[in-house]
């Protein structure tokens, strides 16, 4: 063998780019999709080499329409991928309708072949429906958590902005996709590259999987009163079995009268009224996101009887739970707030 030949055999072949397959469900959310694909493009540009490649897939193999009406030309249908590929299911509005039998079968097949599979926004629903999140930690957009918890008891649902559990990835939607992809880039090629990509995105506060989706209670209600925040947190954690105002007051070391004054001063309503609004909000989510019966929704939100539930619901939303369910086509549509 010549010296030139020996030298040639010792040259290290450049690593193949990591490939992502974005499965675009009908009416997927553009923001979470863009937040996932743009960091990959920028990583390639900054590194001045192709570290990442991607293809757009969909059940039709032709075009996919996102929730704002924009059409995307697809590269492939439900074709086989390799075990080195990462499949990201991009969900959005009405994910239950978009998650067809064909989609579920394809996800199961590719999971058996060893591919890493994730869900963006409501895409976690499709993974859970295929049984790919059983026993795994996962997340989904906060607005869809109530319905998800009722349907998929075997999934360890969190409120994190994103979750990486082995070869299963989920992000909560919106800009959470950026955080997850920056984490992946850092794992693949180091923190410096990930930070440079974040700078290119003008993304100055990178979140981790320890960060939660929603604003803190003081920020959300615009009040920084520790005892008020503590009471509201207890309310949100006890929807099915509501606590009495007396018990809530005792837990934070004040009288019922003091608690009443606190709520009147800062929220212009009684604790009882605020608690009722929280319970009715969860009930509305369940009616719109699940096929639970109205009776079961009432029980899940702490109402002892359907008649009392219906009366409270009508007073707050100016319609009955049954009519609300009817406007959602039988409860099969999952809403998304973004």
XYZ file of C-alpha atoms in Angstrom:
338
model
C 0.000 0.000 0.000
C 1.384 3.417 -0.931
C 1.956 6.157 1.627
C -0.818 8.182 0.003
C -3.214 5.262 0.301
C -2.281 4.670 3.959
C -2.844 8.356 4.689
C -6.232 8.252 2.993
C -7.397 5.300 5.109
C -6.545 7.186 8.317
C -8.738 10.183 7.466
C -11.764 10.369 9.796
C -15.031 10.473 7.880
C -17.212 13.437 8.833
C -20.177 12.424 10.969
C -23.502 12.151 9.196
C -25.879 14.989 10.078
C -28.530 14.155 12.626
C -31.855 13.995 10.823
C -35.188 15.206 12.161
C -38.494 14.148 10.619
C -41.251 16.656 11.419
C -44.633 14.937 11.239
C -47.084 17.774 10.584
C -50.565 16.952 11.845
C -53.560 18.750 10.395
C -53.860 22.290 11.846
C -50.508 22.095 13.631
C -49.196 25.220 15.362
C -46.631 27.142 13.331
C -44.939 28.787 16.305
C -43.865 25.549 17.988
C -42.773 24.062 14.626
C -40.716 27.143 13.725
C -39.227 27.162 17.207
C -37.930 23.657 16.607
C -36.649 23.874 13.033
C -35.002 27.329 13.131
C -32.422 26.462 15.822
C -31.298 23.560 13.614
C -30.865 25.857 10.604
C -28.966 28.411 12.654
C -26.744 25.726 14.191
C -25.700 24.664 10.686
C -25.020 28.273 9.690
C -22.992 29.088 12.806
C -20.975 25.851 12.621
C -20.485 26.310 8.866
C -21.303 22.652 8.313
C -24.400 20.492 8.071
C -24.849 19.237 11.607
C -28.584 18.736 11.145
C -30.900 17.750 8.314
C -34.687 17.500 8.252
C -37.692 16.401 6.272
C -41.360 17.319 6.509
C -43.748 14.384 6.681
C -47.511 14.061 6.731
C -50.207 11.499 6.244
C -51.087 12.837 2.787
C -47.479 12.998 1.620
C -48.416 16.149 -0.296
C -49.209 19.243 1.799
C -50.011 20.067 5.410
C -52.039 23.046 6.596
C -51.169 24.702 9.883
C -53.635 26.423 12.215
C -53.127 29.851 10.618
C -53.951 28.471 7.174
C -50.438 28.380 5.725
C -49.689 25.342 3.537
C -46.416 23.426 3.720
C -45.179 21.149 0.947
C -44.216 17.759 2.380
C -41.108 15.738 1.553
C -42.632 12.371 2.417
C -45.666 10.484 3.586
C -45.699 7.870 6.318
C -42.526 6.239 5.014
C -40.036 4.274 7.061
C -37.362 6.189 8.936
C -34.125 4.887 10.419
C -33.396 4.253 14.081
C -30.955 7.185 13.975
C -33.746 9.598 13.023
C -35.664 11.798 15.457
C -39.391 12.088 14.727
C -41.143 15.176 16.096
C -44.948 15.191 15.924
C -46.200 18.751 15.482
C -49.677 19.133 16.939
C -52.096 21.996 17.323
C -55.847 22.460 17.180
C -58.183 19.421 17.248
C -55.295 17.019 17.751
C -57.690 14.191 18.556
C -59.203 14.379 15.071
C -55.773 14.772 13.486
C -54.420 11.672 15.242
C -55.709 9.050 12.815
C -55.251 5.288 12.971
C -52.647 5.612 10.255
C -50.659 8.098 12.331
C -50.867 5.899 15.428
C -49.787 2.810 13.524
C -46.852 4.636 11.932
C -45.641 5.986 15.288
C -45.795 2.542 16.866
C -43.911 1.000 13.960
C -41.134 3.584 14.014
C -40.868 3.315 17.807
C -40.369 -0.441 17.462
C -37.613 0.258 14.945
C -35.813 2.336 17.581
C -36.363 5.917 16.415
C -36.380 8.729 18.952
C -39.904 10.176 18.962
C -41.180 13.450 20.381
C -44.196 15.704 20.400
C -44.402 19.485 20.073
C -47.326 21.385 21.554
C -50.296 18.974 21.535
C -48.222 16.405 19.632
C -47.760 14.645 22.988
C -51.384 13.535 22.635
C -50.556 11.494 19.517
C -47.618 9.845 21.301
C -49.777 9.010 24.310
C -52.560 7.648 22.095
C -50.000 5.319 20.494
C -48.926 4.163 23.953
C -45.432 5.607 23.565
C -45.528 7.646 26.769
C -46.753 4.996 29.195
C -44.575 5.119 32.287
C -42.671 8.114 30.880
C -42.423 11.711 32.012
C -43.989 14.115 29.527
C -45.552 17.531 29.119
C -48.231 19.195 27.012
C -49.591 22.745 26.717
C -51.080 23.780 30.079
C -54.522 24.344 28.574
C -54.690 20.683 27.539
C -53.416 19.160 30.760
C -56.791 18.549 32.410
C -58.103 16.446 29.526
C -54.774 14.658 29.050
C -54.632 13.621 32.712
C -58.113 12.126 32.527
C -57.364 10.086 29.393
C -53.777 8.935 29.967
C -53.345 7.862 33.574
C -50.146 5.906 32.846
C -48.252 9.002 31.678
C -46.274 10.962 34.290
C -47.455 14.385 33.177
C -45.456 17.402 34.347
C -45.895 21.157 33.988
C -42.374 21.615 32.613
C -41.729 23.600 29.430
C -40.135 20.475 27.959
C -39.221 16.945 28.999
C -36.546 14.611 27.656
C -37.121 11.086 28.986
C -34.762 8.724 27.209
C -35.808 8.548 23.551
C -39.095 10.366 24.169
C -39.223 14.157 23.873
C -42.129 16.487 24.565
C -42.433 20.271 24.638
C -45.353 22.355 25.812
C -45.804 24.451 22.679
C -45.086 28.052 21.816
C -41.473 29.033 22.432
C -40.845 25.917 24.562
C -39.675 24.214 21.356
C -36.714 26.593 21.245
C -35.643 25.623 24.748
C -35.832 21.927 23.968
C -33.863 22.237 20.739
C -31.181 24.345 22.417
C -30.852 21.568 24.997
C -30.468 18.993 22.210
C -27.870 21.121 20.399
C -25.936 21.518 23.651
C -26.002 17.750 24.208
C -24.883 17.068 20.632
C -22.275 19.807 20.119
C -21.710 21.675 23.359
C -23.030 24.643 25.320
C -21.060 27.204 23.321
C -22.855 26.375 20.078
C -26.245 26.309 21.817
C -25.592 29.698 23.397
C -24.502 31.160 20.063
C -27.701 29.867 18.445
C -29.712 31.450 21.280
C -27.959 34.772 20.668
C -28.833 34.579 16.970
C -32.466 34.027 17.964
C -32.317 37.023 20.353
C -33.268 34.470 23.002
C -31.725 35.759 26.210
C -33.363 33.527 28.837
C -32.951 29.831 28.023
C -35.280 27.687 30.132
C -34.511 24.194 31.367
C -36.731 21.175 31.977
C -37.046 22.412 35.568
C -38.936 25.536 34.465
C -42.725 25.463 34.473
C -45.010 26.690 31.716
C -47.185 29.255 33.448
C -46.306 32.432 35.263
C -46.082 32.219 39.042
C -49.307 32.868 40.916
C -48.198 36.348 42.143
C -47.284 37.369 38.596
C -50.459 35.894 37.130
C -52.811 37.675 39.529
C -50.664 40.802 39.735
C -50.402 40.585 43.507
C -47.357 39.722 45.592
C -48.998 38.660 48.844
C -47.523 35.374 50.123
C -50.587 34.160 52.008
C -52.927 34.976 49.124
C -50.648 33.070 46.730
C -50.551 30.117 49.123
C -54.344 29.969 49.359
C -54.770 30.121 45.579
C -52.219 27.327 45.157
C -54.207 25.178 47.610
C -57.387 25.929 45.681
C -55.794 24.904 42.377
C -54.540 21.663 43.951
C -57.932 20.757 45.443
C -60.491 21.091 42.656
C -62.153 17.674 42.981
C -62.470 17.958 46.772
C -62.817 21.684 47.476
C -61.620 23.018 50.818
C -63.821 25.287 52.897
C -62.841 28.943 53.424
C -62.365 28.136 57.115
C -59.914 25.323 56.336
C -58.035 27.480 53.827
C -57.744 30.299 56.352
C -56.543 27.935 59.074
C -53.840 26.508 56.768
C -52.254 29.965 56.343
C -52.772 31.083 59.939
C -55.541 33.648 59.613
C -59.233 33.942 60.384
C -61.979 33.399 57.809
C -62.833 37.101 58.058
C -59.228 38.084 57.342
C -59.214 35.772 54.311
C -62.416 37.374 53.024
C -60.901 40.853 53.364
C -57.711 39.722 51.600
C -59.623 38.447 48.564
C -61.899 41.496 48.449
C -58.954 43.880 48.624
C -56.761 42.274 45.979
C -59.143 40.314 43.709
C -62.463 42.106 44.228
C -64.315 38.858 44.924
C -64.854 36.454 47.789
C -62.707 33.325 48.242
C -65.788 31.250 47.513
C -66.400 33.078 44.223
C -62.755 32.796 43.139
C -62.718 29.067 43.965
C -65.918 28.539 42.000
C -64.394 30.252 38.950
C -61.352 27.959 39.121
C -63.581 24.873 39.266
C -65.782 26.055 36.412
C -62.717 26.837 34.285
C -61.453 23.277 34.718
C -64.939 21.953 33.946
C -65.016 23.927 30.707
C -61.618 22.521 29.703
C -62.816 18.963 30.341
C -66.020 19.516 28.371
C -64.044 20.819 25.398
C -61.087 18.442 25.550
C -62.535 15.076 26.557
C -65.460 12.741 26.005
C -66.191 12.564 29.744
C -69.891 12.635 30.573
C -71.250 15.834 32.054
C -71.865 13.967 35.323
C -68.241 12.856 35.534
C -67.035 16.357 34.700
C -69.183 17.697 37.528
C -67.718 15.179 39.996
C -64.152 15.863 38.827
C -64.676 19.548 39.587
C -66.173 19.115 43.051
C -69.904 19.394 42.313
C -72.121 16.991 44.235
C -74.932 16.969 41.664
C -75.313 17.619 37.918
C -78.160 20.055 38.579
C -76.011 22.246 40.843
C -73.165 22.069 38.338
C -75.463 23.086 35.486
C -76.895 25.988 37.488
C -73.434 27.346 38.374
C -72.149 26.823 34.847
C -75.065 28.700 33.278
C -74.678 31.590 35.723
C -70.994 31.972 34.837
C -70.866 31.141 31.118
C -74.446 31.927 30.095
C -74.906 28.438 28.632
C -75.362 24.927 29.973
C -72.655 22.238 30.094
C -74.689 20.183 27.618
C -74.866 23.015 25.091
C -71.164 23.756 25.599
C -70.391 20.134 24.795
C -72.621 20.307 21.736
C -70.767 23.321 20.315
C -67.536 21.295 20.491
C -68.821 18.468 18.326
C -69.191 15.962 21.126
C -66.058 16.950 22.985
C -63.611 15.552 20.467
C -61.765 18.792 19.754
C -58.795 19.823 21.829
C -58.403 23.580 22.097
C -55.140 25.410 22.047
C -54.716 28.921 23.352
C -51.899 30.029 21.023
